[in-house]
Structure formats: structure tokens, C-alpha cells
mmCIF file with all atom_site columns, C-alpha atoms in Angstrom:
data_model
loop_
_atom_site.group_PDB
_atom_site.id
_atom_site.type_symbol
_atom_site.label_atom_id
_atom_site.label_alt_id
_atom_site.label_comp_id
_atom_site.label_asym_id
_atom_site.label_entity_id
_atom_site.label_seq_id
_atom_site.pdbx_PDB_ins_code
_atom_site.Cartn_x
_atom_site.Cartn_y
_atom_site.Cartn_z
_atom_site.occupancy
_atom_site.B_iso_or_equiv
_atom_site.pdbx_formal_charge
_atom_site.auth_seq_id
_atom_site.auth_comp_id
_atom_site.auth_asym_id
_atom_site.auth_atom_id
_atom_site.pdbx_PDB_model_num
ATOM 1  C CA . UNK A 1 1  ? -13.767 -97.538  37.296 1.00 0.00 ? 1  UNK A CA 1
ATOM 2  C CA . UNK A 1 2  ? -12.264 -98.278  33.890 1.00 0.00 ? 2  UNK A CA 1
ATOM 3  C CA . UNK A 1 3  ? -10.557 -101.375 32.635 1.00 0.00 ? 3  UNK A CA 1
ATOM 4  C CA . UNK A 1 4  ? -7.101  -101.808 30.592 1.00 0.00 ? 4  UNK A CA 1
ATOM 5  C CA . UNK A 1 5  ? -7.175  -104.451 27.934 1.00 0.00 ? 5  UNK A CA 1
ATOM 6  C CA . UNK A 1 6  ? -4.853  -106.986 28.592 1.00 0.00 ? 6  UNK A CA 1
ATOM 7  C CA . UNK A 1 7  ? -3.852  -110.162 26.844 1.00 0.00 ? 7  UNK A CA 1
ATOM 8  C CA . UNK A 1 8  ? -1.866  -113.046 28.724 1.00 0.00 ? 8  UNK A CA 1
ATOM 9  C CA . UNK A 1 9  ? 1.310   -114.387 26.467 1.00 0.00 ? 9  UNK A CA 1
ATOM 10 C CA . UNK A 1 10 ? 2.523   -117.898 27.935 1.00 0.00 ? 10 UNK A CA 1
ATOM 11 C CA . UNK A 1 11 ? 6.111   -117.312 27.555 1.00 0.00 ? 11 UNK A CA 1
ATOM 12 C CA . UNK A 1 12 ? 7.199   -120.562 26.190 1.00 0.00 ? 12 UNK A CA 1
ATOM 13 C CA . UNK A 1 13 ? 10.796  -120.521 27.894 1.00 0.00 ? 13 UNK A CA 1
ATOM 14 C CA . UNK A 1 14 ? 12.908  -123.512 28.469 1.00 0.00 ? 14 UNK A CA 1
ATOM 15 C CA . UNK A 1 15 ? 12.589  -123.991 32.686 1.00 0.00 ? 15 UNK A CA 1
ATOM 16 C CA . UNK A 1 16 ? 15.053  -126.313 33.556 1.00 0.00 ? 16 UNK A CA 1
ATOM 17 C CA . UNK A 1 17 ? 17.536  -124.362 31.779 1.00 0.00 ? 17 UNK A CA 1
ATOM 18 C CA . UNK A 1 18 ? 17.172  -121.904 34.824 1.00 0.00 ? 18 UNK A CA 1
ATOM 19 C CA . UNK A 1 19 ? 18.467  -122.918 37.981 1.00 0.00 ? 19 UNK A CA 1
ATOM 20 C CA . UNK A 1 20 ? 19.367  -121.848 41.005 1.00 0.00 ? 20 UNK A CA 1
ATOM 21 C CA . UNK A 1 21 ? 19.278  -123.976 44.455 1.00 0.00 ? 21 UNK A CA 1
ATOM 22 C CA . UNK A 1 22 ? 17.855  -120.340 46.452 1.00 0.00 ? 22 UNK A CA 1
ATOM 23 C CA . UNK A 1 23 ? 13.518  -121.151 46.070 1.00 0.00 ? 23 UNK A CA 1
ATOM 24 C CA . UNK A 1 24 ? 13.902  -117.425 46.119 1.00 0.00 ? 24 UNK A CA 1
ATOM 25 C CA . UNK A 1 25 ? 16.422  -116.237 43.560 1.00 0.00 ? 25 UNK A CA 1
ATOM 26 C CA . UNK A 1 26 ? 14.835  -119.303 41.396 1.00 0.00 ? 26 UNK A CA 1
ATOM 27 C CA . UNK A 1 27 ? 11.702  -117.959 41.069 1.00 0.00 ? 27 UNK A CA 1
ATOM 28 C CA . UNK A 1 28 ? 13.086  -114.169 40.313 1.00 0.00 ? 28 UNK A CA 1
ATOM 29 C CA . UNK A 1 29 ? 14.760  -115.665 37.426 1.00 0.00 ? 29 UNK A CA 1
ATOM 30 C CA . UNK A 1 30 ? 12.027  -117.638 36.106 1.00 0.00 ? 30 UNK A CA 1
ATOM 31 C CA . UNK A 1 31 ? 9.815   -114.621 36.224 1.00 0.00 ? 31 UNK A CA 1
ATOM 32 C CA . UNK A 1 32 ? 12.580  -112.292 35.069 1.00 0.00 ? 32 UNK A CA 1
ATOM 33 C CA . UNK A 1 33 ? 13.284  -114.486 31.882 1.00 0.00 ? 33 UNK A CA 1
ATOM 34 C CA . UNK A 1 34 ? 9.598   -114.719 31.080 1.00 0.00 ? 34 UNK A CA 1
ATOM 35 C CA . UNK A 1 35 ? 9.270   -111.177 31.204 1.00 0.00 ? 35 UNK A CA 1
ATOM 36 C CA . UNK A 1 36 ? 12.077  -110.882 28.645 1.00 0.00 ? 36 UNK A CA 1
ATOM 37 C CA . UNK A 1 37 ? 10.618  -113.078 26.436 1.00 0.00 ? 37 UNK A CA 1
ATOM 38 C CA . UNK A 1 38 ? 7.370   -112.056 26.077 1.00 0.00 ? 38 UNK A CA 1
ATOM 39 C CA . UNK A 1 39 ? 8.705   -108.280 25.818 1.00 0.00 ? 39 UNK A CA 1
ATOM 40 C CA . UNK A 1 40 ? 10.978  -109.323 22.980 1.00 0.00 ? 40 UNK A CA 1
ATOM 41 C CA . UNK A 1 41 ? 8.077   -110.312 21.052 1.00 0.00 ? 41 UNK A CA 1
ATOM 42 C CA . UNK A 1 42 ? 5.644   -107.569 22.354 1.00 0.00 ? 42 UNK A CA 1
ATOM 43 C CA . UNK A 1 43 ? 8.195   -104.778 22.386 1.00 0.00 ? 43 UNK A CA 1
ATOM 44 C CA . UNK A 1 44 ? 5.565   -101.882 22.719 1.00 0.00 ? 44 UNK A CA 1
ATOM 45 C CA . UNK A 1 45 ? 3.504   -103.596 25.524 1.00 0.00 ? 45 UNK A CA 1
ATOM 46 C CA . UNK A 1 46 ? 3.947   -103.153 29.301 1.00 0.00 ? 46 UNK A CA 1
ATOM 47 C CA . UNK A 1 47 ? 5.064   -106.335 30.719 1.00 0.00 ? 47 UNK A CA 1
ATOM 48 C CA . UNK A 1 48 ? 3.779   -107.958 33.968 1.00 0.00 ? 48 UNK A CA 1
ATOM 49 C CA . UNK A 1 49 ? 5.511   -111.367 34.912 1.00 0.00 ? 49 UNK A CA 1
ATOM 50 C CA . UNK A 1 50 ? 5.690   -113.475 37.404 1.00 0.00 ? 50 UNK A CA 1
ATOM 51 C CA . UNK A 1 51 ? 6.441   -117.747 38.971 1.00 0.00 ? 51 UNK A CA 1
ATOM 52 C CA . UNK A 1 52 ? 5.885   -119.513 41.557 1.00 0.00 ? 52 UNK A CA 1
ATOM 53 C CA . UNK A 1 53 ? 7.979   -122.156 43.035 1.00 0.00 ? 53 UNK A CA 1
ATOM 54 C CA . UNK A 1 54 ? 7.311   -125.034 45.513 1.00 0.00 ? 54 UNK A CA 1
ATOM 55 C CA . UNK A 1 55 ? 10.012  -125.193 48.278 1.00 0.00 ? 55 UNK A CA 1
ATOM 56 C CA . UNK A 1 56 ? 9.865   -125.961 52.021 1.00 0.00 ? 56 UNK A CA 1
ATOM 57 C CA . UNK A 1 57 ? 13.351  -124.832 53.545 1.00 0.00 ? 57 UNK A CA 1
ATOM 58 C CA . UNK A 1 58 ? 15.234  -124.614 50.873 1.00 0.00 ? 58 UNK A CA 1
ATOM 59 C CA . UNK A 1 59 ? 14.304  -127.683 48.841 1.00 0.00 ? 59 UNK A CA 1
ATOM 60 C CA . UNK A 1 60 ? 12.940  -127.113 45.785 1.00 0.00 ? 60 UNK A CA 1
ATOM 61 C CA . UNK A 1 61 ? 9.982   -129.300 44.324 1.00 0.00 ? 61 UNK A CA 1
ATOM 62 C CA . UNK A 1 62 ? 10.131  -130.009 40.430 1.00 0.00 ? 62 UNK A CA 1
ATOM 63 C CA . UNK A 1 63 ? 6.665   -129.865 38.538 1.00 0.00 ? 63 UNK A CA 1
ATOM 64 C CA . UNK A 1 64 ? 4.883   -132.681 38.796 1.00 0.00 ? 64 UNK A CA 1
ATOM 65 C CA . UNK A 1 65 ? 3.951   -134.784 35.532 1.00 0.00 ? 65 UNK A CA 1
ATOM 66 C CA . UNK A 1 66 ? 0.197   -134.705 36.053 1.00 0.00 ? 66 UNK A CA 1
ATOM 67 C CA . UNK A 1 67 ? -2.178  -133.022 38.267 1.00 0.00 ? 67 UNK A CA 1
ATOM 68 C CA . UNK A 1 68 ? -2.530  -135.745 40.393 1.00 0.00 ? 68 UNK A CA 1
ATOM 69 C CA . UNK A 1 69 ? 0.666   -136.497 41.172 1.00 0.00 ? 69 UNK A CA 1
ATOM 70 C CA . UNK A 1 70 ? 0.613   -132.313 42.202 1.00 0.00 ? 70 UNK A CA 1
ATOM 71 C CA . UNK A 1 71 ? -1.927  -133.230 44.703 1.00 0.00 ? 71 UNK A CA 1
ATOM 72 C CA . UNK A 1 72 ? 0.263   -135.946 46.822 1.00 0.00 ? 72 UNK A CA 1
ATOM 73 C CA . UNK A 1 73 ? 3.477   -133.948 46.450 1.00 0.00 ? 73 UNK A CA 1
ATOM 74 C CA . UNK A 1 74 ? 1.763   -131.516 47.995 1.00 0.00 ? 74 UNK A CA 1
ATOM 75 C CA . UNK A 1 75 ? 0.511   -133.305 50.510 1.00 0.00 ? 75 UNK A CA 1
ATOM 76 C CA . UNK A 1 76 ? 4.053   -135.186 51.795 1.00 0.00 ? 76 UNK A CA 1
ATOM 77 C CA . UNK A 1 77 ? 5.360   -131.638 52.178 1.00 0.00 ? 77 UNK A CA 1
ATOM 78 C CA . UNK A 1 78 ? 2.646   -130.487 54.312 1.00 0.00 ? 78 UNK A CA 1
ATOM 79 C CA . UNK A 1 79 ? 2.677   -133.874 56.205 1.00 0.00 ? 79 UNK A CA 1
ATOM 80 C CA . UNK A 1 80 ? 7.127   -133.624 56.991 1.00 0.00 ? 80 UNK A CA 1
#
């Protein structure tokens, strides 16, 4: 089985300038706006992109500050 080279290109985007109150919409645009980014400065390269959004219903979880305030956001969703 052969490999591809790949390199990963954080994409460096503004975030909270995307919005949409739909978890899943949100997180097509988020991945959709990464992609363009990264392929406007790689314009030869084949561009995989993609996000991830916390939601339960359709409440929508901001990123938390720190890693440990991740942990007990996490954990009062699970718990409601």
C-alpha cells in the first residue's frame, strides 16, 4: 500500500465571523471557509477540510478558553 504526502495547513480564519444558529449548517461553513483559505494559498494542492461543532438540540457551545474548562462544559451537557 503506498502513502500520499500530505501536509496539514491550520487555516487561520476568523470563527466568530461565521455564524449560523443550525449546529449543522455552522459547521459546513466553518469547514467550507477553511477549505477556501487554505486553497487560496495552496492553489495547486487538493484540499481536505473539515469542523466540528459542540451542540445538543440545537444549542450551540462556544470554545472554551482552556482545556479545562472543555472538560466541565462537556460534562453539564452530558449531565442535562
Amino acid at each position: 500500500m503506498s502513502s500520499l504526502a500530505y501536509e496539514i495547513c491550520p487555516s487561520e480564519i476568523d470563527e466568530k465571523a461565521i455564524r449560523d444558529s443550525n449546529p449543522t449548517i455552522l459547521t459546513k461553513k466553518l469547514a467550507e471557509a477553511k477549505a477556501r483559505k487554505v486553497a487560496s494559498e495552496y492553489p495547486d494542492a487538493v484540499v481536505i477540510s473539515g469542523d466540528a461543532v459542540v451542540s445538543k438540540g440545537n444549542r450551540i457551545y462556544e470554545k472554551p478558553r482552556s482545556n479545562g474548562r472543555g472538560g466541565s462544559i462537556l460534562e453539564r451537557i452530558v449531565r442535562k
